[in-house]
Amino acid sequence: MPTQQPPARRERKKAETRRAIADAALRLFALRGFDAVTVNEVAEAADVSAKTVFNYFPVKEQLFFEHEPLLAGDPAEVARRRGPGGRVPVELGRILRAEPAGDLALFGRIYRGSETLRAYGRELFAAREHALAEALAGETTRETAGQTARETGGLRPRILAASALGPVRQVWESILLEAAERVPPGEAVARGVRTLEEAYAVLGGAFESILHRQDAAPHHAPPIPEEQPRALRGERPSIRRVADLAGVSATTVSHTLNGRRPVADETRRRVLRAIEELGYRPNVLARGLRTSRSQTIGLIIPDITNPFYPALARGLQDVLGPAGYDQIISNTDGVRRTEQAAIEHMIARQVDGLAFAVFHTHAEDLLPAIEAGIPVVRLGGRLVQHGVDLVHSDDEGGAAEATRHLLGCGYRRIAFVCGPAAEGPAAERVAGYRAALADAGVPPDQALVAHTHFSRAGGAEGVARLLELAEPPDAVLCANDVMAIGALDVAAQRGLRVPEDLAVMGFDDIDAAGMVSPGLTTMANPAREIGQATAVRLLERLRGAIDEPSTELVVPARLVRRQSA
């Protein structure tokens, strides 16, 4: 009978196996990038089975984050260990290592090259935020109401946790990305620590002990001699240094920059001279903590490879950029569960506003964003909901006009290729198609409506099915131009002439519509203008310029005649 290994030896063997798997994975990620490497390849490189890899790392991303070089502690544990009367959270800055473990530049390059890893990193911080909120809630229940109010400044644990971890996550990522660009690790970390100091300083007493305790000094990067030029040190002068040089308070510097309160001309000149001399640039992260604004807008879309959506995002940026806002874009592939998760991620990222072009989201899915006080603009559909504005093209009217154009060209067996369940904008376009047929006295035929995916392959698959009907269509209207290009693919493969044997129409008028052969007849759906209108509506909501609980803006669609129909 074989003898069992002692528990300590078994655990040591497991740790060695886990490390060997993670090391093999990192070598592969460095050579080929995270997304290109499969779990089977990791297993082969580590000389174990794929099942063994999954036993240790149920999620592929964990293979990469096993080597995480910057985080030295769990914020929830920091909060649980704090002593009576301690500030919230004590020494949170200690969770960043002053001397990163491993190759920070290599880690940063792999991280930068994978949107999957960046998304997973956001999820990890969101989980830490939840754990920290629970820890803070547990601590405050052991104290009197008066002590809790003094400690948290009236903030609930969840809000305090988000305020605390938001800058940590942003600094953590900025250090990685700087290291990926060959910034020396010590310099990148030192700059990150300074950014955290300035960000936390604006929260006042609630965070005054995070990075300013004397015993935290060993965890900072080694000081750089003062005689080195500021450009070499990578030093970011703080608002306090500007105030000291100008002989005014930090508040006066802030008023000079934002113009919210009058500042005497001579004082303003002193402040501006100090800013120029020091090369000061306002810290957007710190300003966001002070104003409860992140200066970001979330955009959720179903398919970033569809050219309509980059044009939409460009329209948003046309307006948001000059207003000082950035975008965070999330792709959902039109899956409702992914759409729900994207909304939760945007809330966790503390976006100031949310625009989304999705097909399956229901009213209840938006409640978390509405309850968080985030202005929401929905792009498409007819969902009327308090707290949600609508900005969209005339989907129903545009589809009706497209159908009337085909009818006017003499086609009668007109098919419609739409999405999996004809929800959102696609449902409006199906309704317009059916209404135009009814007005022309053409009897409806459910077999002529094909549900597929909103992609070139989906359009090809849907049209292929329609052409197998006993009475195939003589014209097909697609819910977007990408699907219509798929329809042209099938027609060419089957030797069908377009439009003589089969007319094809799209919707959107993306750039490719005029480049394919034959040129695609379509309905122009002005994506950039819709994006611009969406951004204007969000900014109006943020300024409090709209009183109505919900508004709707319809952008007309326009027929563009080319050769395909």
XYZ file of C-alpha atoms in Angstrom:
565
model
C 0.000 0.000 0.000
C 1.579 3.303 -1.105
C 2.327 5.828 1.575
C 0.726 9.246 1.432
C 2.848 12.357 1.242
C 2.847 14.619 4.310
C 0.402 17.584 3.946
C 3.225 20.143 3.917
C 4.991 18.321 1.099
C 1.760 18.012 -0.916
C 1.096 21.727 -0.583
C 4.668 22.517 -1.590
C 4.322 20.287 -4.652
C 1.054 22.000 -5.610
C 2.662 25.427 -5.284
C 5.570 24.326 -7.499
C 3.191 22.970 -10.147
C 1.096 26.135 -10.062
C 4.189 28.295 -10.482
C 5.549 26.133 -13.318
C 2.257 26.462 -15.213
C 2.126 30.229 -14.698
C 5.779 30.650 -15.750
C 5.233 28.626 -18.920
C 2.173 30.692 -19.727
C 4.020 33.982 -19.253
C 6.772 32.882 -21.634
C 4.190 32.087 -24.300
C 2.302 35.358 -23.688
C 5.560 37.284 -24.089
C 6.306 35.583 -27.408
C 2.857 35.663 -29.016
C 0.521 37.838 -26.960
C -2.129 36.729 -24.477
C -5.058 36.309 -26.878
C -3.143 34.065 -29.319
C -2.137 31.454 -26.728
C -4.444 28.512 -25.921
C -4.702 26.604 -22.662
C -3.633 23.424 -24.479
C -0.421 25.149 -25.547
C 0.230 26.245 -21.965
C -0.328 22.685 -20.777
C 2.119 21.318 -23.352
C 4.764 23.913 -22.436
C 4.390 23.111 -18.726
C 4.331 19.334 -19.390
C 0.954 18.862 -17.700
C -2.537 18.071 -18.922
C -5.040 20.775 -19.877
C -7.226 19.479 -17.046
C -4.402 20.193 -14.590
C -4.132 23.759 -15.896
C -7.863 24.272 -15.417
C -7.687 22.788 -11.916
C -5.228 25.493 -10.893
C -6.482 28.298 -13.155
C -10.217 27.989 -13.957
C -9.996 31.230 -15.984
C -7.227 31.739 -18.559
C -6.650 35.336 -17.432
C -5.569 34.042 -14.000
C -2.472 32.585 -15.661
C -1.357 36.122 -16.453
C -2.364 37.810 -13.202
C -0.483 35.155 -11.215
C 2.570 37.314 -12.053
C 0.917 40.613 -11.043
C 3.889 42.815 -10.045
C 2.411 45.909 -8.397
C -0.224 44.958 -5.838
C 1.279 44.110 -2.461
C -1.881 43.836 -0.387
C -5.645 43.407 -0.319
C -7.479 46.675 0.524
C -10.229 44.793 2.328
C -7.661 43.197 4.659
C -6.097 46.622 5.242
C -9.475 47.976 6.310
C -10.141 44.995 8.608
C -6.744 45.384 10.331
C -7.088 49.067 11.142
C -7.072 49.987 14.811
C -9.808 51.777 16.801
C -10.232 55.358 15.702
C -8.125 54.813 12.563
C -8.939 56.610 9.364
C -10.599 54.828 6.439
C -8.737 53.094 4.930
C -5.407 53.217 6.800
C -2.325 53.189 4.560
C -4.213 52.093 1.451
C -1.237 53.277 -0.563
C 0.735 50.302 0.781
C -1.022 47.966 -1.653
C 1.268 49.351 -4.375
C 4.823 47.982 -4.253
C 7.629 50.541 -4.390
C 9.797 47.902 -6.072
C 7.703 45.842 -8.527
C 8.074 42.075 -8.552
C 9.227 40.570 -11.832
C 9.598 42.240 -15.218
C 7.205 45.206 -15.040
C 7.885 46.271 -18.638
C 7.131 42.784 -19.994
C 3.965 42.541 -17.909
C 2.890 45.972 -19.144
C 3.466 45.111 -22.814
C 1.379 41.934 -22.593
C -1.362 43.765 -20.693
C -1.428 46.651 -23.181
C -1.807 44.251 -26.118
C -4.964 42.514 -24.876
C -8.377 44.077 -24.362
C -9.360 40.800 -22.681
C -6.742 41.335 -19.978
C -7.703 44.976 -19.520
C -11.340 43.996 -19.056
C -10.376 41.284 -16.577
C -8.237 43.778 -14.661
C -11.269 46.031 -14.317
C -13.279 43.076 -13.035
C -10.625 42.316 -10.417
C -10.733 45.862 -9.093
C -14.532 45.814 -9.091
C -14.395 42.665 -6.942
C -11.898 44.322 -4.592
C -14.206 47.330 -4.369
C -17.073 45.073 -3.280
C -14.877 43.328 -0.688
C -13.596 46.657 0.617
C -17.135 48.002 0.940
C -18.112 44.944 2.978
C -15.066 45.383 5.197
C -15.852 49.049 5.760
C -19.484 48.263 6.520
C -18.371 45.676 9.066
C -16.061 48.167 10.737
C -18.626 50.943 10.981
C -21.186 48.679 12.651
C -18.794 48.378 15.629
C -18.619 52.123 16.128
C -20.972 54.813 17.256
C -22.879 56.846 14.707
C -20.854 59.933 15.601
C -17.533 58.192 15.017
C -18.763 56.798 11.722
C -19.786 60.211 10.498
C -16.404 61.693 11.412
C -14.574 58.818 9.720
C -16.406 58.604 6.459
C -17.546 62.163 6.064
C -21.102 60.856 5.623
C -20.143 58.564 2.732
C -21.635 55.107 2.601
C -19.124 52.235 2.577
C -19.738 51.406 -1.085
C -19.186 54.986 -2.208
C -16.111 55.319 -0.019
C -14.694 52.068 -1.395
C -15.251 53.255 -4.978
C -13.632 56.620 -4.189
C -10.649 54.881 -2.604
C -10.027 52.218 -5.256
C -10.811 54.321 -8.330
C -7.479 56.182 -8.222
C -5.585 53.012 -7.243
C -6.881 51.187 -10.328
C -6.104 54.107 -12.628
C -2.609 54.575 -11.194
C -1.969 50.806 -11.309
C -2.849 50.744 -15.012
C -0.948 53.934 -15.828
C 2.214 52.482 -14.237
C 1.894 49.338 -16.361
C 1.362 51.303 -19.560
C 4.261 53.643 -18.808
C 6.534 50.662 -18.124
C 5.416 49.150 -21.436
C 6.717 52.334 -23.096
C 10.149 51.760 -21.487
C 9.735 54.294 -18.674
C 12.054 53.096 -15.852
C 9.980 51.163 -13.288
C 11.150 53.237 -10.324
C 10.218 56.450 -12.109
C 6.802 55.107 -13.166
C 5.990 53.954 -9.621
C 7.216 57.189 -8.050
C 5.028 59.185 -10.418
C 2.080 56.946 -9.591
C 2.598 57.443 -5.860
C 2.627 61.219 -6.324
C -0.588 61.026 -8.341
C -2.211 59.022 -5.550
C -1.060 61.540 -2.965
C -2.647 64.405 -4.839
C -5.825 62.444 -5.569
C -6.362 61.408 -1.958
C -5.462 64.831 -0.599
C -8.613 66.362 -2.062
C -10.795 64.051 0.019
C -9.621 65.752 3.192
C -9.684 64.021 6.549
C -11.163 60.775 5.310
C -7.902 59.940 3.554
C -5.335 62.148 5.243
C -3.369 59.205 6.614
C -3.225 57.105 3.442
C 0.160 58.143 2.113
C 1.414 60.755 4.580
C 2.420 58.601 7.581
C 6.136 58.627 8.358
C 6.258 54.868 8.682
C 5.080 54.501 5.083
C 8.291 56.048 3.788
C 10.115 52.734 3.138
C 7.359 51.790 0.694
C 7.952 54.826 -1.498
C 10.437 54.835 -4.327
C 13.910 56.085 -3.293
C 14.126 59.886 -3.394
C 15.765 61.359 -6.463
C 18.441 63.983 -5.866
C 17.032 67.499 -6.128
C 19.780 68.649 -8.459
C 18.453 66.484 -11.298
C 16.296 68.363 -13.824
C 12.558 68.013 -13.320
C 12.149 66.540 -16.807
C 14.510 63.675 -15.877
C 12.821 63.062 -12.539
C 9.408 62.796 -14.239
C 8.131 64.957 -11.384
C 4.560 66.168 -11.514
C 4.275 69.400 -9.521
C 1.260 69.503 -7.223
C -1.305 72.227 -6.712
C 0.187 72.742 -3.244
C 3.596 73.596 -4.725
C 1.924 76.103 -7.052
C 0.132 77.636 -4.070
C 3.355 77.859 -2.027
C 5.274 79.515 -4.859
C 2.464 82.011 -5.521
C 1.949 82.714 -1.824
C -1.742 81.761 -1.883
C -3.900 78.857 -0.780
C -4.545 75.745 -2.863
C -8.197 76.805 -3.000
C -7.200 80.077 -4.673
C -5.194 78.179 -7.277
C -8.229 76.013 -7.923
C -10.489 79.053 -8.351
C -7.967 80.589 -10.739
C -8.024 77.462 -12.892
C -11.732 76.717 -12.952
C -13.055 80.287 -12.860
C -15.909 79.412 -10.508
C -15.107 82.294 -8.121
C -13.504 85.683 -8.776
C -9.778 86.061 -8.104
C -7.982 89.429 -7.911
C -5.958 90.288 -11.022
C -2.634 90.483 -9.175
C -3.309 87.159 -7.429
C -4.263 85.556 -10.730
C -1.001 86.784 -12.307
C 1.050 85.305 -9.445
C -0.707 81.977 -9.747
C -0.269 81.840 -13.532
C 3.433 82.695 -13.203
C 3.859 79.877 -10.668
C 2.032 77.445 -12.945
C 4.250 78.354 -15.875
C 7.451 78.170 -13.821
C 6.636 74.747 -12.359
C 5.068 73.309 -15.508
C 1.965 72.392 -13.526
C -0.854 70.465 -15.222
C -4.168 69.920 -13.418
C -4.641 66.379 -12.128
C -7.800 65.113 -13.823
C -8.000 62.179 -11.395
C -7.908 64.440 -8.365
C -10.396 66.840 -9.904
C -12.752 63.950 -10.529
C -12.619 62.933 -6.863
C -13.276 66.512 -5.770
C -16.159 67.146 -8.171
C -17.614 63.603 -8.108
C -17.059 63.533 -11.886
C -14.801 61.106 -13.715
C -14.921 63.123 -16.971
C -15.740 59.912 -18.839
C -18.753 58.771 -20.840
C -19.507 55.094 -21.397
C -20.533 53.805 -24.843
C -21.930 50.266 -25.117
C -22.232 48.845 -28.641
C -23.054 45.408 -30.078
C -20.358 45.091 -32.744
C -17.247 47.268 -32.922
C -16.331 45.674 -36.282
C -19.452 47.167 -37.890
C -18.222 50.500 -39.355
C -21.434 52.216 -38.225
C -20.343 52.157 -34.578
C -16.835 53.657 -34.950
C -18.512 56.508 -36.862
C -21.009 56.844 -34.006
C -18.157 56.935 -31.484
C -16.402 59.580 -33.586
C -19.535 61.737 -33.427
C -19.593 61.438 -29.652
C -15.932 62.412 -29.460
C -16.534 65.443 -31.697
C -18.608 66.928 -28.880
C -17.174 65.277 -25.777
C -13.503 65.988 -26.531
C -13.779 69.796 -26.531
C -15.901 69.515 -23.361
C -13.078 67.663 -21.568
C -14.589 64.160 -21.593
C -13.144 60.800 -22.643
C -14.983 57.683 -23.806
C -14.947 54.121 -22.525
C -16.246 51.698 -25.171
C -17.614 48.231 -24.414
C -18.511 45.642 -27.082
C -21.286 43.126 -26.277
C -21.786 41.023 -29.439
C -25.523 41.624 -28.969
C -25.743 39.220 -25.997
C -28.107 40.409 -23.271
C -26.061 38.979 -20.406
C -22.994 40.737 -21.780
C -24.988 43.949 -22.132
C -26.031 43.715 -18.483
C -22.428 43.105 -17.417
C -21.264 46.070 -19.510
C -23.715 48.369 -17.725
C -22.435 47.134 -14.350
C -18.823 47.701 -15.475
C -19.647 51.252 -16.541
C -21.184 51.954 -13.135
C -18.093 50.514 -11.448
C -15.914 52.769 -13.618
C -17.991 55.721 -12.333
C -18.816 57.088 -15.772
C -20.641 60.420 -15.766
C -23.026 59.400 -18.547
C -23.953 56.308 -20.530
C -24.897 55.845 -24.193
C -25.765 52.418 -25.469
C -26.755 50.900 -28.791
C -28.020 47.473 -27.811
C -30.817 45.183 -28.867
C -31.818 43.024 -25.917
C -31.605 45.237 -22.830
C -34.867 45.480 -20.919
C -36.086 48.343 -18.762
C -35.050 46.638 -15.519
C -31.478 46.222 -16.797
C -31.050 49.995 -16.777
C -32.286 50.538 -13.233
C -28.812 50.237 -11.609
C -27.486 53.070 -13.809
C -30.582 55.201 -13.245
C -30.458 54.642 -9.479
C -26.761 55.598 -9.519
C -27.784 58.969 -10.967
C -26.073 58.370 -14.321
C -27.718 60.082 -17.328
C -28.573 57.436 -19.916
C -29.202 57.796 -23.665
C -30.541 54.827 -25.579
C -29.710 54.634 -29.279
C -32.641 52.997 -31.033
C -35.942 51.392 -30.136
C -39.054 52.876 -28.599
C -38.535 52.046 -24.941
C -40.017 54.921 -22.932
C -38.495 54.960 -19.461
C -37.994 57.664 -16.861
C -34.334 58.580 -16.651
C -33.576 57.388 -20.197
C -33.398 59.652 -23.250
C -33.754 58.312 -26.798
C -31.644 59.400 -29.770
C -32.060 57.372 -32.945
C -32.645 57.408 -36.665
C -36.134 57.001 -38.094
C -35.789 53.228 -38.256
C -39.432 52.463 -39.034
C -39.845 55.301 -41.534
C -36.523 54.501 -43.192
C -37.389 50.814 -43.647
C -40.796 51.777 -45.025
C -39.158 54.111 -47.555
C -36.673 51.389 -48.541
C -39.528 48.931 -49.081
C -41.487 51.486 -51.125
C -38.396 52.015 -53.286
C -38.205 48.272 -54.009
C -41.927 48.131 -54.712
C -41.579 51.090 -57.063
C -38.872 49.207 -58.961
C -41.363 46.412 -59.621
C -40.287 43.844 -57.000
C -43.035 41.951 -55.136
C -41.350 39.031 -53.347
C -39.422 41.311 -50.989
C -37.653 39.587 -48.088
C -36.265 41.123 -44.910
C -33.076 39.900 -43.188
C -32.925 41.042 -39.542
C -31.401 40.119 -36.199
C -31.925 37.059 -33.993
C -35.133 38.280 -32.349
C -35.879 41.537 -34.178
C -35.505 43.624 -31.019
C -34.527 47.265 -30.707
C -33.897 49.147 -33.981
C -34.333 45.958 -36.035
C -37.886 45.565 -34.724
C -38.666 49.103 -35.879
C -37.283 48.327 -39.332
C -39.339 45.128 -39.612
C -42.453 47.124 -38.650
C -41.724 49.707 -41.364
C -41.151 46.976 -43.944
C -44.455 45.290 -43.124
C -46.376 48.563 -43.071
C -45.134 49.512 -46.549
C -46.112 46.086 -47.928
C -49.560 46.385 -46.368
C -50.080 49.870 -47.839
C -49.201 48.476 -51.289
C -51.632 45.563 -50.879
C -48.869 42.957 -50.867
C -49.886 40.058 -48.571
C -47.416 39.321 -45.755
C -45.348 36.132 -45.899
C -43.613 35.200 -42.654
C -41.255 32.892 -44.559
C -39.707 35.986 -46.150
C -38.453 37.313 -42.780
C -35.117 35.698 -41.913
C -33.640 36.036 -38.420
C -29.850 35.822 -38.281
C -26.831 37.656 -36.854
C -25.988 41.315 -37.475
C -22.823 40.448 -39.432
C -21.620 39.781 -42.957
C -21.705 36.035 -42.310
C -25.162 36.370 -40.765
C -26.475 38.230 -43.791
C -25.024 35.583 -46.103
C -26.585 32.772 -44.057
C -30.002 34.459 -43.964
C -30.111 35.142 -47.708
C -28.913 31.602 -48.484
C -31.907 30.243 -46.548
C -34.305 32.570 -48.354
C -32.999 31.456 -51.745
C -33.834 27.838 -50.846
C -37.563 28.655 -50.559
C -39.920 27.155 -53.113
C -40.687 30.742 -54.134
C -37.458 32.647 -53.455
C -37.483 36.435 -53.122
C -36.720 38.763 -56.003
C -35.434 41.451 -53.590
C -33.992 41.467 -50.104
C -33.796 44.321 -47.581
C -31.165 43.860 -44.866
C -31.186 45.414 -41.386
C -27.692 46.866 -41.944
C -25.137 47.303 -44.707
C -22.746 44.662 -43.372
C -25.483 42.032 -43.704
C -26.312 43.350 -47.192
C -22.673 42.864 -48.246
C -23.051 39.258 -47.083
C -26.118 39.025 -49.346
C -24.023 40.248 -52.300
C -21.467 37.529 -51.470
C -24.119 34.805 -51.769
C -25.512 36.238 -54.988
C -22.045 36.199 -56.567
C -21.372 32.634 -55.376
C -24.638 31.434 -56.964
C -24.158 33.295 -60.216
C -27.099 35.617 -59.616
C -27.086 39.006 -61.282
C -27.737 41.990 -58.989
C -30.241 43.587 -59.355
C -31.655 41.672 -62.341
C -32.034 38.304 -60.517
C -31.953 39.582 -56.950
C -32.114 43.184 -55.738
C -30.244 43.933 -52.495
C -30.703 46.894 -50.131
C -28.979 47.767 -46.891
C -29.381 50.250 -44.066
C -26.774 52.690 -42.620
C -24.725 53.816 -45.669
C -21.344 52.894 -44.252
C -18.293 53.785 -46.373
C -18.072 50.243 -47.770
C -21.576 50.582 -49.278
C -20.134 52.715 -52.065
C -17.043 50.545 -52.543
C -18.576 47.107 -53.199
C -19.675 46.012 -56.664
C -22.399 46.635 -57.514
C -22.702 49.734 -55.327
C -25.149 49.142 -52.492
C -28.468 50.964 -52.483
C -29.185 51.781 -48.856
C -30.782 54.113 -46.325
C -28.315 56.662 -44.955
C -28.371 56.409 -41.176
C -26.126 59.325 -40.143
C -24.031 57.625 -37.469
C -21.736 60.558 -36.778
C -24.633 62.992 -36.434
C -26.415 60.573 -34.098
C -23.251 60.362 -31.982
C -22.995 64.144 -31.864
C -26.655 64.497 -30.857
C -26.181 61.866 -28.162
C -23.187 63.673 -26.682
C -25.064 66.984 -26.653
C -28.001 65.362 -24.840
C -25.710 63.790 -22.211
C -23.919 67.074 -21.567
C -27.277 68.837 -21.233
C -28.303 66.266 -18.632
C -25.043 66.704 -16.745
C -25.537 70.486 -16.694
C -29.124 70.088 -15.478
C -30.459 71.857 -18.566
C -33.317 69.368 -19.150
C -36.260 69.038 -16.795
C -38.251 66.296 -18.558
C -37.772 62.755 -17.195
C -37.297 61.424 -20.727
C -36.829 62.932 -24.191
C -36.679 61.585 -27.740
C -34.739 62.889 -30.731
C -35.303 61.292 -34.149
C -32.719 61.769 -36.908
C -34.259 61.201 -40.378
C -32.903 58.449 -42.644
C -32.310 59.180 -46.349
C -32.483 56.964 -49.457
C -29.149 56.550 -51.272
C -29.602 55.044 -54.755
C -26.801 52.940 -56.215
C -26.742 49.921 -58.534
C -27.838 47.003 -56.308
C -31.575 47.912 -56.280
